[in-house]
Coordinates of C-alpha atoms and ligand atoms in Angstrom, one line a residue:
Chain A
M190 CA -15.5 3.1 -6.3
T191 CA -13.5 5.6 -5.3
D192 CA -13.6 8.0 -2.3
G193 CA -12.2 11.6 -2.9
N194 CA -11.2 12.2 0.3
T195 CA -8.5 8.8 0.4
T196 CA -6.6 9.5 -2.8
D197 CA -4.9 12.7 -4.6
D198 CA -5.4 13.3 -8.4
L199 CA -2.2 11.2 -9.2
A200 CA -4.1 8.1 -7.1
D201 CA -7.7 8.9 -9.0
E202 CA -6.2 9.0 -12.1
R203 CA -5.8 4.9 -11.7
A204 CA -9.4 3.9 -12.6
S205 CA -7.6 0.8 -14.1
L206 CA -8.8 -0.1 -17.2
V207 CA -10.1 -3.2 -16.6
E208 CA -12.6 -2.3 -13.6
Q209 CA -14.4 0.0 -15.8
V210 CA -14.8 -2.9 -18.1
P211 CA -18.5 -4.9 -18.3
E212 CA -18.5 -8.6 -16.9
R213 CA -19.2 -10.5 -20.4
R214 CA -16.8 -8.7 -21.6
R215 CA -14.3 -9.3 -19.4
I216 CA -14.5 -12.8 -20.0
A217 CA -14.6 -12.2 -24.2
I218 CA -11.2 -10.2 -23.2
A219 CA -10.0 -13.1 -20.9
I220 CA -10.8 -15.8 -23.6
V221 CA -9.1 -13.8 -25.9
G222 CA -5.1 -13.5 -23.4
A223 CA -5.3 -16.9 -22.9
V224 CA -5.5 -17.9 -26.2
F225 CA -2.4 -14.8 -27.8
W226 CA -0.9 -15.4 -24.4
T227 CA -0.4 -19.7 -25.4
W228 CA 0.4 -18.8 -29.0
L229 CA 2.8 -16.7 -27.9
L230 CA 5.2 -18.6 -25.0
A231 CA 5.0 -21.9 -27.7
R232 CA 6.3 -19.2 -30.2
W233 CA 8.6 -18.4 -27.3
A234 CA 9.5 -22.0 -26.5
Y235 CA 10.0 -23.6 -29.8
H236 CA 12.9 -20.6 -30.8
N237 CA 14.3 -20.5 -27.8
A238 CA 18.0 -21.7 -27.4
L239 CA 17.9 -23.8 -23.3
L240 CA 14.1 -25.2 -24.1
D241 CA 16.6 -26.8 -26.8
V242 CA 20.1 -28.0 -25.5
I243 CA 17.6 -29.7 -23.0
A244 CA 15.0 -31.4 -26.1
T245 CA 18.3 -32.6 -27.8
A246 CA 19.4 -33.7 -24.8
L247 CA 16.6 -36.1 -23.9
G248 CA 16.8 -37.5 -27.8
F249 CA 14.4 -34.8 -29.7
P250 CA 16.6 -32.6 -31.5
D251 CA 13.6 -31.1 -34.0
L252 CA 11.1 -30.1 -31.3
I253 CA 13.2 -27.4 -30.7
R254 CA 14.0 -24.5 -33.1
S255 CA 16.4 -22.6 -31.5
E256 CA 19.1 -22.5 -34.9
V257 CA 16.3 -20.3 -36.9
P258 CA 17.1 -17.3 -37.9
V259 CA 13.7 -15.0 -36.8
L260 CA 13.7 -13.6 -40.3
V261 CA 12.5 -16.8 -41.8
R262 CA 11.1 -18.3 -39.3
Q263 CA 7.8 -19.3 -40.3
G264 CA 4.1 -18.7 -39.0
W265 CA 2.1 -22.4 -37.9
I266 CA -1.2 -20.7 -38.8
P267 CA -1.5 -21.1 -42.5
G268 CA -1.8 -17.5 -44.4
G269 CA -3.3 -19.8 -46.8
P270 CA -6.7 -19.9 -46.9
F271 CA -6.9 -16.1 -45.7
R272 CA -5.3 -15.8 -49.1
A273 CA -7.1 -17.5 -50.8
V274 CA -10.5 -15.7 -48.3
A275 CA -8.9 -12.7 -50.1
D276 CA -8.7 -14.1 -53.8
A277 CA -12.1 -15.0 -53.6
V278 CA -13.7 -11.8 -52.6
A279 CA -11.5 -10.2 -54.6
G280 CA -13.1 -11.7 -57.6
V281 CA -17.1 -11.4 -56.4
A282 CA -16.2 -8.0 -56.1
N283 CA -14.2 -7.4 -59.9
A284 CA -17.0 -8.3 -60.5
L285 CA -19.7 -7.4 -59.1
G286 CA -18.2 -4.5 -61.1
P287 CA -18.2 -0.5 -59.9
A288 CA -15.7 -0.8 -56.3
D289 CA -17.8 -2.2 -53.2
V290 CA -17.0 -0.2 -50.3
L291 CA -18.4 -3.9 -47.4
L292 CA -16.3 -6.4 -50.0
E293 CA -13.9 -4.3 -50.1
W294 CA -13.1 -3.7 -46.4
L295 CA -13.1 -7.9 -46.5
V296 CA -11.1 -8.6 -48.5
W297 CA -7.8 -6.1 -46.6
L298 CA -9.2 -7.5 -43.8
A299 CA -8.4 -11.2 -45.2
D300 CA -5.1 -9.7 -46.3
L301 CA -4.6 -8.2 -43.5
A302 CA -5.4 -11.5 -41.4
A303 CA -3.3 -13.6 -44.5
F304 CA -0.1 -11.4 -44.2
A305 CA -0.6 -12.3 -39.4
A306 CA -0.1 -15.1 -39.4
T307 CA 3.4 -14.1 -42.0
I308 CA 4.6 -12.0 -40.0
A309 CA 3.6 -13.4 -36.7
P310 CA 6.9 -15.4 -35.6
K311 CA 8.5 -12.1 -36.6
L312 CA 6.8 -9.9 -34.0
A313 CA 6.6 -13.1 -32.2
D314 CA 10.1 -12.2 -31.2
G315 CA 9.9 -8.6 -30.8
A316 CA 7.1 -9.5 -28.1
F317 CA 9.5 -11.4 -26.2
I318 CA 11.7 -8.3 -25.8
T319 CA 9.3 -6.2 -25.3
V320 CA 8.1 -8.3 -21.5
Y321 CA 10.9 -7.9 -20.4
L322 CA 12.2 -4.5 -21.0
T323 CA 9.2 -4.0 -19.1
V324 CA 8.9 -6.8 -16.1
V325 CA 12.7 -6.5 -15.7
S326 CA 12.5 -3.0 -15.6
L327 CA 9.6 -2.6 -13.3
L328 CA 10.7 -4.9 -11.2
L329 CA 13.1 -3.4 -10.9
G330 CA 11.5 -0.3 -11.1
L331 CA 10.1 -1.1 -7.9
V332 CA 13.0 -2.0 -5.7
I333 CA 14.0 2.0 -6.3
A334 CA 10.9 3.3 -6.4
V335 CA 9.7 2.0 -2.4
P336 CA 12.4 3.5 -0.5
L337 CA 12.4 6.6 -3.2
A338 CA 7.7 6.7 -1.2
V339 CA 9.6 5.7 1.8
A340 CA 12.4 8.1 2.0
R341 CA 9.8 11.1 0.4
V342 CA 6.8 10.3 3.5
Y343 CA 8.3 10.0 6.4
G344 CA 12.6 10.5 5.6
G345 CA 12.9 14.2 6.8
R346 CA 13.9 17.4 5.2
V347 CA 16.9 16.2 3.4
L348 CA 16.0 12.6 3.4
S349 CA 12.5 14.0 1.2
T350 CA 14.5 16.6 -1.0
L351 CA 16.5 14.8 -3.0
S352 CA 13.6 12.1 -3.4
L353 CA 11.3 14.7 -4.7
G354 CA 14.8 15.8 -6.5
Y355 CA 15.2 12.4 -8.4
T356 CA 10.6 11.5 -9.3
E357 CA 10.7 15.7 -10.5
L358 CA 13.3 15.7 -12.7
I359 CA 12.5 11.8 -13.9
R360 CA 8.9 12.2 -13.5
G361 CA 10.0 16.6 -15.5
T362 CA 11.6 15.5 -18.6
P363 CA 11.3 13.2 -21.9
L364 CA 12.1 9.6 -21.7
L365 CA 13.1 8.8 -24.5
A366 CA 16.1 12.0 -23.9
Q367 CA 16.9 9.8 -20.8
L368 CA 17.4 6.6 -23.2
F369 CA 19.4 9.1 -25.3
F370 CA 21.5 10.6 -22.2
L371 CA 22.4 6.9 -21.5
W372 CA 22.6 5.4 -25.2
Y373 CA 24.5 8.4 -26.9
A374 CA 26.3 11.0 -23.9
L375 CA 27.3 8.5 -21.8
Q376 CA 27.7 5.2 -24.2
L377 CA 26.2 2.6 -21.8
G378 CA 26.5 0.3 -24.7
S379 CA 30.0 0.4 -24.9
V380 CA 30.2 0.0 -21.2
A381 CA 27.8 -3.2 -21.0
R382 CA 30.0 -4.8 -23.6
A383 CA 32.3 -4.4 -22.4
I384 CA 30.4 -6.3 -19.3
G385 CA 29.5 -9.0 -21.3
F386 CA 26.5 -8.1 -22.9
T387 CA 27.4 -9.7 -26.5
G388 CA 23.8 -10.7 -27.1
E389 CA 24.8 -13.9 -27.8
P390 CA 21.1 -15.9 -25.5
P391 CA 21.3 -16.6 -23.4
I392 CA 23.1 -13.0 -23.3
P393 CA 21.1 -10.2 -23.5
Q394 CA 22.2 -7.7 -25.9
A395 CA 23.7 -4.2 -24.4
A396 CA 21.4 -2.3 -26.0
A397 CA 18.4 -3.7 -24.1
M398 CA 20.6 -3.3 -20.9
V399 CA 20.6 0.6 -21.6
A400 CA 16.9 0.2 -22.2
V401 CA 16.3 -1.5 -18.4
V402 CA 18.9 0.7 -17.8
G403 CA 17.4 3.5 -18.4
F404 CA 13.5 2.6 -18.1
T405 CA 13.9 1.4 -14.5
I406 CA 15.6 5.2 -13.3
N407 CA 12.6 6.4 -14.9
S408 CA 10.2 4.6 -13.9
A409 CA 10.9 4.1 -10.2
A410 CA 9.8 8.4 -10.4
Y411 CA 6.8 7.0 -11.4
Q412 CA 6.1 4.5 -9.0
A413 CA 7.5 6.0 -6.3
E414 CA 5.2 9.5 -6.8
Y415 CA 2.2 6.2 -6.8
I416 CA 3.7 4.7 -3.1
R417 CA 3.7 7.5 -2.1
S418 CA 0.8 8.7 -1.9
A419 CA -0.6 5.5 -1.2
L420 CA 1.4 5.9 1.7
Q421 CA 0.1 8.8 2.7
S422 CA -3.8 8.6 2.5
I423 CA -2.9 5.4 5.5
D424 CA -4.3 6.7 8.3
A425 CA -1.6 8.6 11.0
G426 CA -3.6 7.0 13.4
Q427 CA -1.8 3.7 12.8
L428 CA 1.1 4.9 13.0
T429 CA 0.3 6.3 16.8
A430 CA -1.2 2.8 18.0
A431 CA 1.9 0.7 16.3
R432 CA 4.2 4.0 18.6
A433 CA 2.1 2.8 21.4
V434 CA 2.8 -0.3 21.4
G435 CA 6.7 0.1 21.5
L436 CA 7.4 -0.5 17.9
D437 CA 10.3 2.1 16.1
M438 CA 9.9 3.8 13.1
R439 CA 11.3 0.9 10.3
G440 CA 9.6 -1.8 12.0
T441 CA 6.1 0.4 12.0
I442 CA 7.2 2.1 8.1
R443 CA 7.6 -2.5 7.3
H444 CA 4.7 -3.9 10.0
V445 CA 2.2 -0.8 9.5
V446 CA 2.5 1.7 5.9
L447 CA 4.6 -1.5 3.1
P448 CA 1.6 -4.0 3.3
Q449 CA -1.3 -1.6 3.2
G450 CA 0.3 1.1 1.0
L451 CA 1.9 -1.7 -1.7
R452 CA -1.8 -2.8 -1.6
L453 CA -3.3 0.8 -2.4
A454 CA -0.5 1.3 -5.5
I455 CA -1.7 -1.5 -7.0
P456 CA -3.7 0.7 -9.4
G457 CA -1.2 2.9 -10.3
W458 CA 1.6 0.6 -10.1
T459 CA -0.7 -1.3 -12.9
N460 CA -1.0 2.0 -14.9
E461 CA 2.7 2.1 -14.4
F462 CA 3.0 -1.4 -16.5
V463 CA 0.4 -0.6 -18.4
Y464 CA 2.0 2.5 -19.9
L465 CA 5.7 0.9 -19.9
I466 CA 4.8 -1.4 -22.0
K467 CA 3.4 1.7 -24.5
Y468 CA 6.4 3.0 -24.1
S469 CA 9.3 0.6 -24.4
S470 CA 8.5 0.8 -27.8
L471 CA 11.0 4.1 -27.4
A472 CA 14.0 0.9 -27.2
A473 CA 13.5 1.1 -30.7
F474 CA 15.5 4.6 -31.3
I475 CA 18.6 2.9 -29.3
T476 CA 18.8 0.6 -31.5
V477 CA 16.6 -3.3 -29.6
P478 CA 14.6 -5.4 -32.2
E479 CA 11.4 -5.2 -29.2
L480 CA 7.6 -5.6 -31.0
F481 CA 8.1 -2.0 -32.3
R482 CA 11.7 -2.2 -33.9
A483 CA 10.2 -6.0 -35.3
A484 CA 7.2 -4.3 -37.0
E485 CA 9.0 -1.4 -38.5
G486 CA 11.9 -4.0 -39.8
V487 CA 8.9 -6.6 -40.9
G488 CA 7.8 -3.2 -42.8
S489 CA 10.7 -1.5 -44.9
D490 CA 11.1 -5.8 -45.7
T491 CA 7.4 -5.6 -47.3
F492 CA 6.4 -1.5 -47.6
R493 CA 3.1 -3.2 -46.4
Y494 CA 3.1 -0.5 -43.2
T495 CA -0.6 -0.1 -42.6
K496 CA -1.1 -3.3 -42.0
V497 CA 1.8 -3.4 -39.9
Y498 CA 1.8 -1.2 -37.2
V499 CA -2.6 -2.3 -37.3
I500 CA -1.5 -5.4 -36.8
V501 CA 1.0 -4.6 -33.8
G502 CA -1.6 -2.4 -32.6
L503 CA -3.0 -5.3 -32.1
F504 CA -0.2 -7.2 -30.5
Y505 CA 0.5 -4.2 -27.8
L506 CA -3.5 -3.9 -27.1
A507 CA -3.3 -7.9 -26.6
L508 CA -0.7 -7.4 -23.7
V509 CA -1.3 -4.1 -22.1
L510 CA -5.5 -5.7 -21.6
T511 CA -4.6 -8.9 -21.0
T512 CA -2.0 -7.3 -18.5
A513 CA -4.8 -5.3 -16.3
L514 CA -6.8 -8.4 -16.0
A515 CA -4.4 -9.8 -14.7
M516 CA -3.1 -6.8 -12.2
G517 CA -7.3 -6.2 -11.0
R518 CA -6.7 -10.4 -10.7
F519 CA -4.2 -9.5 -8.3
E520 CA -5.6 -6.2 -6.4
A521 CA -9.1 -8.9 -5.4
A522 CA -6.7 -11.7 -4.0
V523 CA -4.8 -9.5 -2.1
S524 CA -7.8 -7.9 -0.8
I525 CA -8.2 -6.9 2.3
P526 CA -11.3 -8.0 3.7
G527 CA -13.5 -5.5 4.4
L528 CA -12.3 -2.9 2.5
D529 CA -12.2 -1.5 -1.7
S530 CA -9.9 -1.5 -3.3
S531 CA -9.1 2.4 -1.7
G532 CA -9.6 1.1 1.6
N533 CA -13.0 2.6 2.5
Q534 CA -15.4 0.5 4.2
E535 CA -17.1 -1.9 1.8
Chain B
M232 CA 3.7 2.2 45.6
T233 CA 3.4 4.6 43.8
L234 CA 3.1 3.8 39.8
L235 CA 2.6 7.4 38.2
E236 CA 3.4 10.7 38.7
L237 CA 3.5 13.8 37.4
E238 CA 5.4 16.9 39.1
D239 CA 4.0 20.0 36.6
I240 CA 4.0 19.7 32.9
E241 CA 4.0 22.0 30.9
K242 CA 3.2 22.1 27.6
A243 CA 2.7 23.6 24.1
Y244 CA 2.3 23.5 21.2
E245 CA 4.1 25.9 18.8
N246 CA 3.0 29.4 20.6
E247 CA -0.1 27.4 22.2
E248 CA 0.3 26.1 25.3
V249 CA -1.7 23.6 26.3
L250 CA -0.7 22.7 29.7
H251 CA 0.2 24.5 32.2
G252 CA 1.7 22.3 35.9
V253 CA 0.3 19.9 35.4
S254 CA 1.3 17.5 39.0
L255 CA -0.7 14.3 39.8
G256 CA 0.2 10.9 42.2
M257 CA -1.2 7.1 41.1
E258 CA -1.0 4.3 43.4
Q259 CA -0.5 0.6 41.6
G260 CA -4.0 -0.3 41.3
D261 CA -5.7 3.6 41.4
V262 CA -8.0 3.8 38.6
E263 CA -8.1 7.9 37.6
V264 CA -11.0 9.7 35.7
L265 CA -10.0 12.7 33.4
V266 CA -12.3 15.3 32.3
G267 CA -12.9 18.1 30.6
P268 CA -14.2 19.9 28.4
S269 CA -12.3 20.0 24.6
G270 CA -9.6 21.2 24.2
A271 CA -8.5 21.1 28.2
G272 CA -5.5 19.2 27.7
K273 CA -6.5 15.7 28.4
S274 CA -5.4 13.9 25.7
T275 CA -1.8 15.9 25.2
L276 CA -1.3 14.8 29.1
L277 CA -1.9 10.9 28.3
R278 CA 0.5 10.9 25.2
C279 CA 3.0 13.4 27.3
V280 CA 2.7 9.5 29.7
N281 CA 4.2 8.2 27.4
R282 CA 6.0 10.1 25.1
L283 CA 3.9 10.3 21.5
T284 CA 4.3 14.4 22.8
E285 CA 7.8 15.0 25.1
I286 CA 6.7 17.8 27.6
D287 CA 8.5 20.7 27.3
A288 CA 10.1 20.4 31.8
G289 CA 7.9 19.5 34.2
T290 CA 9.1 15.5 35.6
I291 CA 6.6 12.3 35.1
R292 CA 8.1 9.2 36.0
L293 CA 7.2 5.6 36.4
A294 CA 7.2 3.6 39.4
G295 CA 10.4 5.6 40.6
E296 CA 12.3 6.4 37.3
S297 CA 12.3 9.5 35.4
I298 CA 10.4 8.2 32.0
H299 CA 13.4 10.2 29.9
D300 CA 16.1 7.9 31.1
L301 CA 13.8 5.3 29.8
D302 CA 14.0 4.0 26.4
S303 CA 10.5 5.5 24.1
N304 CA 10.6 2.5 23.0
D305 CA 11.0 0.0 26.7
L306 CA 8.3 3.0 28.0
R307 CA 5.2 1.8 25.9
Q308 CA 6.1 -1.6 26.3
R309 CA 5.0 -0.3 30.0
V310 CA 2.6 1.6 28.8
G311 CA -0.3 0.8 26.9
M312 CA -2.9 2.9 25.0
V313 CA -6.4 2.9 23.6
F314 CA -7.2 5.3 21.8
Q315 CA -11.4 7.0 20.6
D316 CA -10.7 5.9 17.2
F317 CA -9.9 2.5 17.7
N318 CA -6.6 2.8 15.4
L319 CA -6.1 -0.9 14.1
F320 CA -4.0 -2.2 11.6
A321 CA -6.0 -2.5 8.9
H322 CA -4.5 -5.4 7.0
R323 CA -4.5 -8.0 10.3
T324 CA -7.1 -9.8 11.4
A325 CA -7.3 -9.4 15.3
R326 CA -5.6 -11.6 16.3
G327 CA -3.0 -10.5 13.8
N328 CA -3.4 -7.2 15.7
V329 CA -2.3 -8.7 18.9
T330 CA 0.5 -10.4 17.9
L331 CA 2.4 -7.8 16.3
G332 CA 3.4 -6.3 19.3
L333 CA 5.0 -9.5 20.5
E334 CA 6.2 -10.8 18.1
E335 CA 8.4 -7.6 16.6
V336 CA 7.8 -5.6 20.3
L337 CA 8.4 -8.7 23.1
G338 CA 10.4 -10.8 20.3
M339 CA 8.5 -13.8 21.0
D340 CA 7.8 -16.8 18.4
H341 CA 5.1 -16.3 16.8
D342 CA 3.0 -20.2 18.4
E343 CA 3.2 -18.6 21.5
A344 CA 1.9 -15.0 20.5
V345 CA -1.1 -16.5 19.0
E346 CA -1.7 -17.9 21.7
R347 CA -1.4 -15.0 24.0
A348 CA -3.3 -13.0 21.5
E349 CA -5.9 -15.8 22.0
A350 CA -6.0 -14.9 25.6
H351 CA -6.2 -12.0 25.2
L352 CA -9.5 -11.6 22.5
D353 CA -11.6 -14.5 25.1
Q354 CA -10.7 -12.3 28.2
V355 CA -12.0 -9.3 25.9
G356 CA -15.0 -11.4 24.6
L357 CA -13.4 -12.1 20.9
A358 CA -12.4 -15.5 21.0
E359 CA -14.8 -15.7 18.1
Q360 CA -13.7 -13.3 16.1
A361 CA -10.2 -13.6 16.1
D362 CA -10.1 -14.0 12.1
S363 CA -11.9 -11.1 10.8
Y364 CA -10.8 -7.7 10.0
P365 CA -11.2 -4.7 11.5
A366 CA -13.4 -3.6 8.8
E367 CA -15.5 -6.4 9.3
L368 CA -16.4 -6.2 12.9
S369 CA -18.5 -3.3 14.9
G370 CA -17.0 -0.8 16.2
G371 CA -17.5 -2.0 20.5
Q372 CA -15.1 -5.3 18.6
Q373 CA -13.0 -3.6 17.5
Q374 CA -12.2 -1.0 20.7
R375 CA -12.3 -4.1 22.4
V376 CA -9.5 -5.2 20.1
G377 CA -7.2 -2.7 20.3
I378 CA -8.0 -2.9 24.3
A379 CA -7.0 -6.5 23.7
R380 CA -3.5 -5.8 21.5
A381 CA -3.0 -3.4 24.5
L382 CA -3.6 -5.2 27.2
A383 CA -1.1 -8.6 25.7
M384 CA 2.2 -6.4 26.0
D385 CA 1.8 -6.8 30.1
P386 CA 1.8 -3.3 30.5
E387 CA 1.6 -1.8 34.4
L388 CA -0.1 1.4 33.5
M389 CA -3.2 1.5 30.6
L390 CA -4.0 5.2 28.8
F391 CA -7.9 5.4 27.7
D392 CA -8.3 7.7 25.7
E393 CA -12.2 8.7 25.5
P394 CA -12.5 5.5 24.0
T395 CA -16.4 5.0 23.8
S396 CA -17.0 8.6 22.2
S397 CA -17.0 7.0 18.8
L398 CA -19.4 4.3 19.6
D399 CA -23.0 4.0 18.8
P400 CA -24.5 3.9 22.1
E401 CA -25.6 0.0 22.7
L402 CA -22.2 -0.5 22.0
I403 CA -20.5 1.0 25.0
G404 CA -21.2 -1.4 27.6
D405 CA -19.5 -3.8 26.1
V406 CA -16.5 -1.6 26.0
L407 CA -17.5 -0.5 29.9
A408 CA -18.1 -4.2 30.9
V409 CA -14.8 -4.8 29.8
M410 CA -12.8 -1.3 31.4
N411 CA -14.5 -1.8 34.6
D412 CA -13.0 -6.4 34.4
L413 CA -9.6 -4.5 34.1
A414 CA -10.6 -2.8 36.9
A415 CA -11.6 -4.8 39.6
E416 CA -8.7 -6.7 38.7
G417 CA -6.6 -4.5 39.3
M418 CA -4.1 -2.9 36.8
T419 CA -4.1 1.5 36.3
M420 CA -5.6 3.1 34.9
L421 CA -6.0 6.1 34.2
C422 CA -9.0 7.4 31.8
V423 CA -10.8 10.0 29.3
T424 CA -13.9 9.7 29.4
H425 CA -17.2 11.8 29.6
E426 CA -18.8 7.9 30.7
M427 CA -19.7 9.5 34.7
G428 CA -21.5 6.2 34.9
F429 CA -18.3 4.6 34.3
A430 CA -16.2 7.0 36.9
R431 CA -18.9 6.2 39.6
S432 CA -18.1 2.8 39.7
A433 CA -14.7 3.0 39.2
A434 CA -12.2 5.6 39.8
D435 CA -11.0 6.4 42.1
T436 CA -9.7 9.7 42.5
L437 CA -11.7 12.1 39.3
T438 CA -9.7 15.0 37.9
M439 CA -11.7 17.7 35.8
L440 CA -9.5 20.1 33.4
D441 CA -9.6 22.5 32.0
G442 CA -7.3 25.4 30.1
G443 CA -4.8 23.5 30.8
R444 CA -4.9 23.0 35.2
I445 CA -5.8 21.1 37.2
V446 CA -9.7 22.7 38.6
E447 CA -10.2 20.1 41.3
R448 CA -8.9 16.8 41.9
G449 CA -10.4 14.1 45.0
P450 CA -13.2 10.9 45.0
P451 CA -16.0 10.8 42.4
E452 CA -18.4 11.3 44.9
R453 CA -16.9 13.9 46.1
L454 CA -17.1 15.9 43.4
F455 CA -20.2 15.3 41.7
E456 CA -22.2 15.7 45.7
N457 CA -20.0 18.2 46.9
P458 CA -18.0 20.2 44.2
Q459 CA -15.5 23.2 45.0
H460 CA -14.9 25.3 42.1
E461 CA -18.3 26.6 40.0
R462 CA -15.9 25.3 36.2
T463 CA -16.7 21.4 38.2
E464 CA -20.1 21.7 39.1
S465 CA -20.9 22.5 35.8
F466 CA -19.3 20.4 34.4
L467 CA -20.3 17.4 36.1
G468 CA -23.8 18.9 35.7
Q469 CA -24.4 19.1 32.2
F470 CA -23.9 15.0 32.7
T471 CA -25.7 14.0 36.2
D472 CA -28.7 16.1 33.9
F473 CA -28.9 13.1 32.2
E474 CA -28.7 10.5 33.9
Ligands
ATP265 N1 -0.2 18.1 17.7 C1 -0.5 19.3 18.2 N2 -0.2 20.5 16.9 C2 -0.6 21.5 17.4 N3 -1.4 21.5 19.0 C3 -1.9 20.9 19.4 C4 -1.7 19.1 18.6 N4 -2.8 18.6 19.8 C5 -3.8 19.1 20.5 N5 -3.5 20.5 20.1 C6 -4.0 22.5 20.8 O1 -3.8 21.9 22.4 C7 -5.2 21.9 23.0 C8 -4.9 20.4 23.6 O2 -6.4 20.2 22.7 P1 -6.2 17.8 23.6 O3 -6.1 17.6 22.5 O4 -4.9 17.4 24.8 O5 -7.7 18.7 24.2 P2 -8.2 17.8 24.8 O6 -8.3 17.9 26.5 O7 -8.4 16.2 24.4 O8 -10.0 17.9 23.9 P3 -11.0 16.3 23.0 O9 -11.9 16.8 24.9 O10 -10.8 17.6 21.9 O11 -10.1 15.7 23.0 C9 -6.0 22.5 21.3 O12 -6.7 23.2 21.2 C10 -5.6 21.8 20.6 O13 -5.5 22.2 18.7
MG266 MG1 -9.2 14.5 23.6

């Protein structure tokens, strides 16, 4: 699919997760993903304060239960049947005498499912913050990344050096160090609280705001790199043609360069999206109760760390795969007729 | 009326001198064909006329006015350009390629721009392809969109830089037909092309450029039948052999 001439190393890395997946598996991911997201959205809605107010006003005070604290939230999928299977299989295994590996695995899996059913509501809450951090930071980052990339490619000496300096500084230092810098060194948390990020719904927690700032700064740098390489792969002849009809540089960038460059950047952008879903777990270190921290909480309450991390891993996997799938769809939907995703003639 | 006047144009890239005192004048309605070996400076000369490249010395006048007294974007509206590699905007339909300049440069409203674009696409025989994207068109069709895009701006002068050199032989005819029509309608055209049939039938003047200097300039028949310079004779000879 890629043609080395129009893409550079960074862009080659784009090779998107989904494109290499065969159609049948893609459908399977879509089905599992739809179930997962339906459940997740329903969970979020079920405990949403705003929806609660609306439902109560409409005369359904018990429809939405935003008052239930996270720690005591009950699942909708009963753990009991899984428990029963686990116990039954365990009984059979004991009767058969010395450990049967296959049966032991079955017991472990049934037990995992039962455990997942009970802890999933708590993880759903963390997943909301993870999705929130990721989407907000990615979009704010994009707003910064576009001018950074344009400055880098068309900005002249000073602007392009500034842009380069920013991206190299950010890409050259660990994300966790950046978060700690904002949180501990700059004490941005107190600033956020002073501005009014109290953590009382629907106002987000101060720590989450600091995480958004950190992830935005960070992902802007990576997105700028993807967009830069996309802009540079646009054939210079089109820029000459735009100038030749009388467009100025601004008009050329806006009407010729960006519409194509942003399309070409989608695969790289998908990568960044997926990375950010995973790296948003670093927000746990500055006390944001996102998915990973929610899992840690469950772990320290139950001491069943192995199963907690397996389950939270599946959550991340579901988020990542559905995102990649959706982005693949988006890429196809906005593709230019007659051209493939790297801008080459089909 | 003298539409275009070049006087002692000098141009160097870094250390390489490309144009050494080129002078020529074109009357309104003139069709001039510029020929010469690779590296002679033909493209450079064209690009100087719409200021895609700035000259180092000399004067270029369009309708009596020095082009350096004009805003370069205003100048470019008055001078259309067609490129060897078409250079169509890949993300826009044929129609969208034409309307971009109309809307964003001339400030035309959308409906008016679409109407004008479709008229010009019709003029180059592409009324049916208005909704096609460049990657869905043949080279010959793309080049005709390129011509429509330039014409729609209602230029006083059209520059053609080897408009048929990237085309398969069987597609060249369609593009030349459009150029012939334009010439017949009285468009002033400065064309770099090695289509000698076009030069013979449509050009008023044939100019031979070599090493950044005009070697010989005159009516095409004279340069073909009775060249004054050995360089012209040998250069044009390679083409006439084929005919
Ligand atoms: N942007 C540039 N920077 C440096 N040198 C250039 C540039 N453009 C052209 N040149 C040089 O100027 C000389 C003339 O180039 P030009 O493109 O005008 O020639 P040409 O007559 O159009 O040739 P061709 O028939 O190959 O298109 C060449 O030696 C070329 O290498
Ligand atoms: Mg040339």
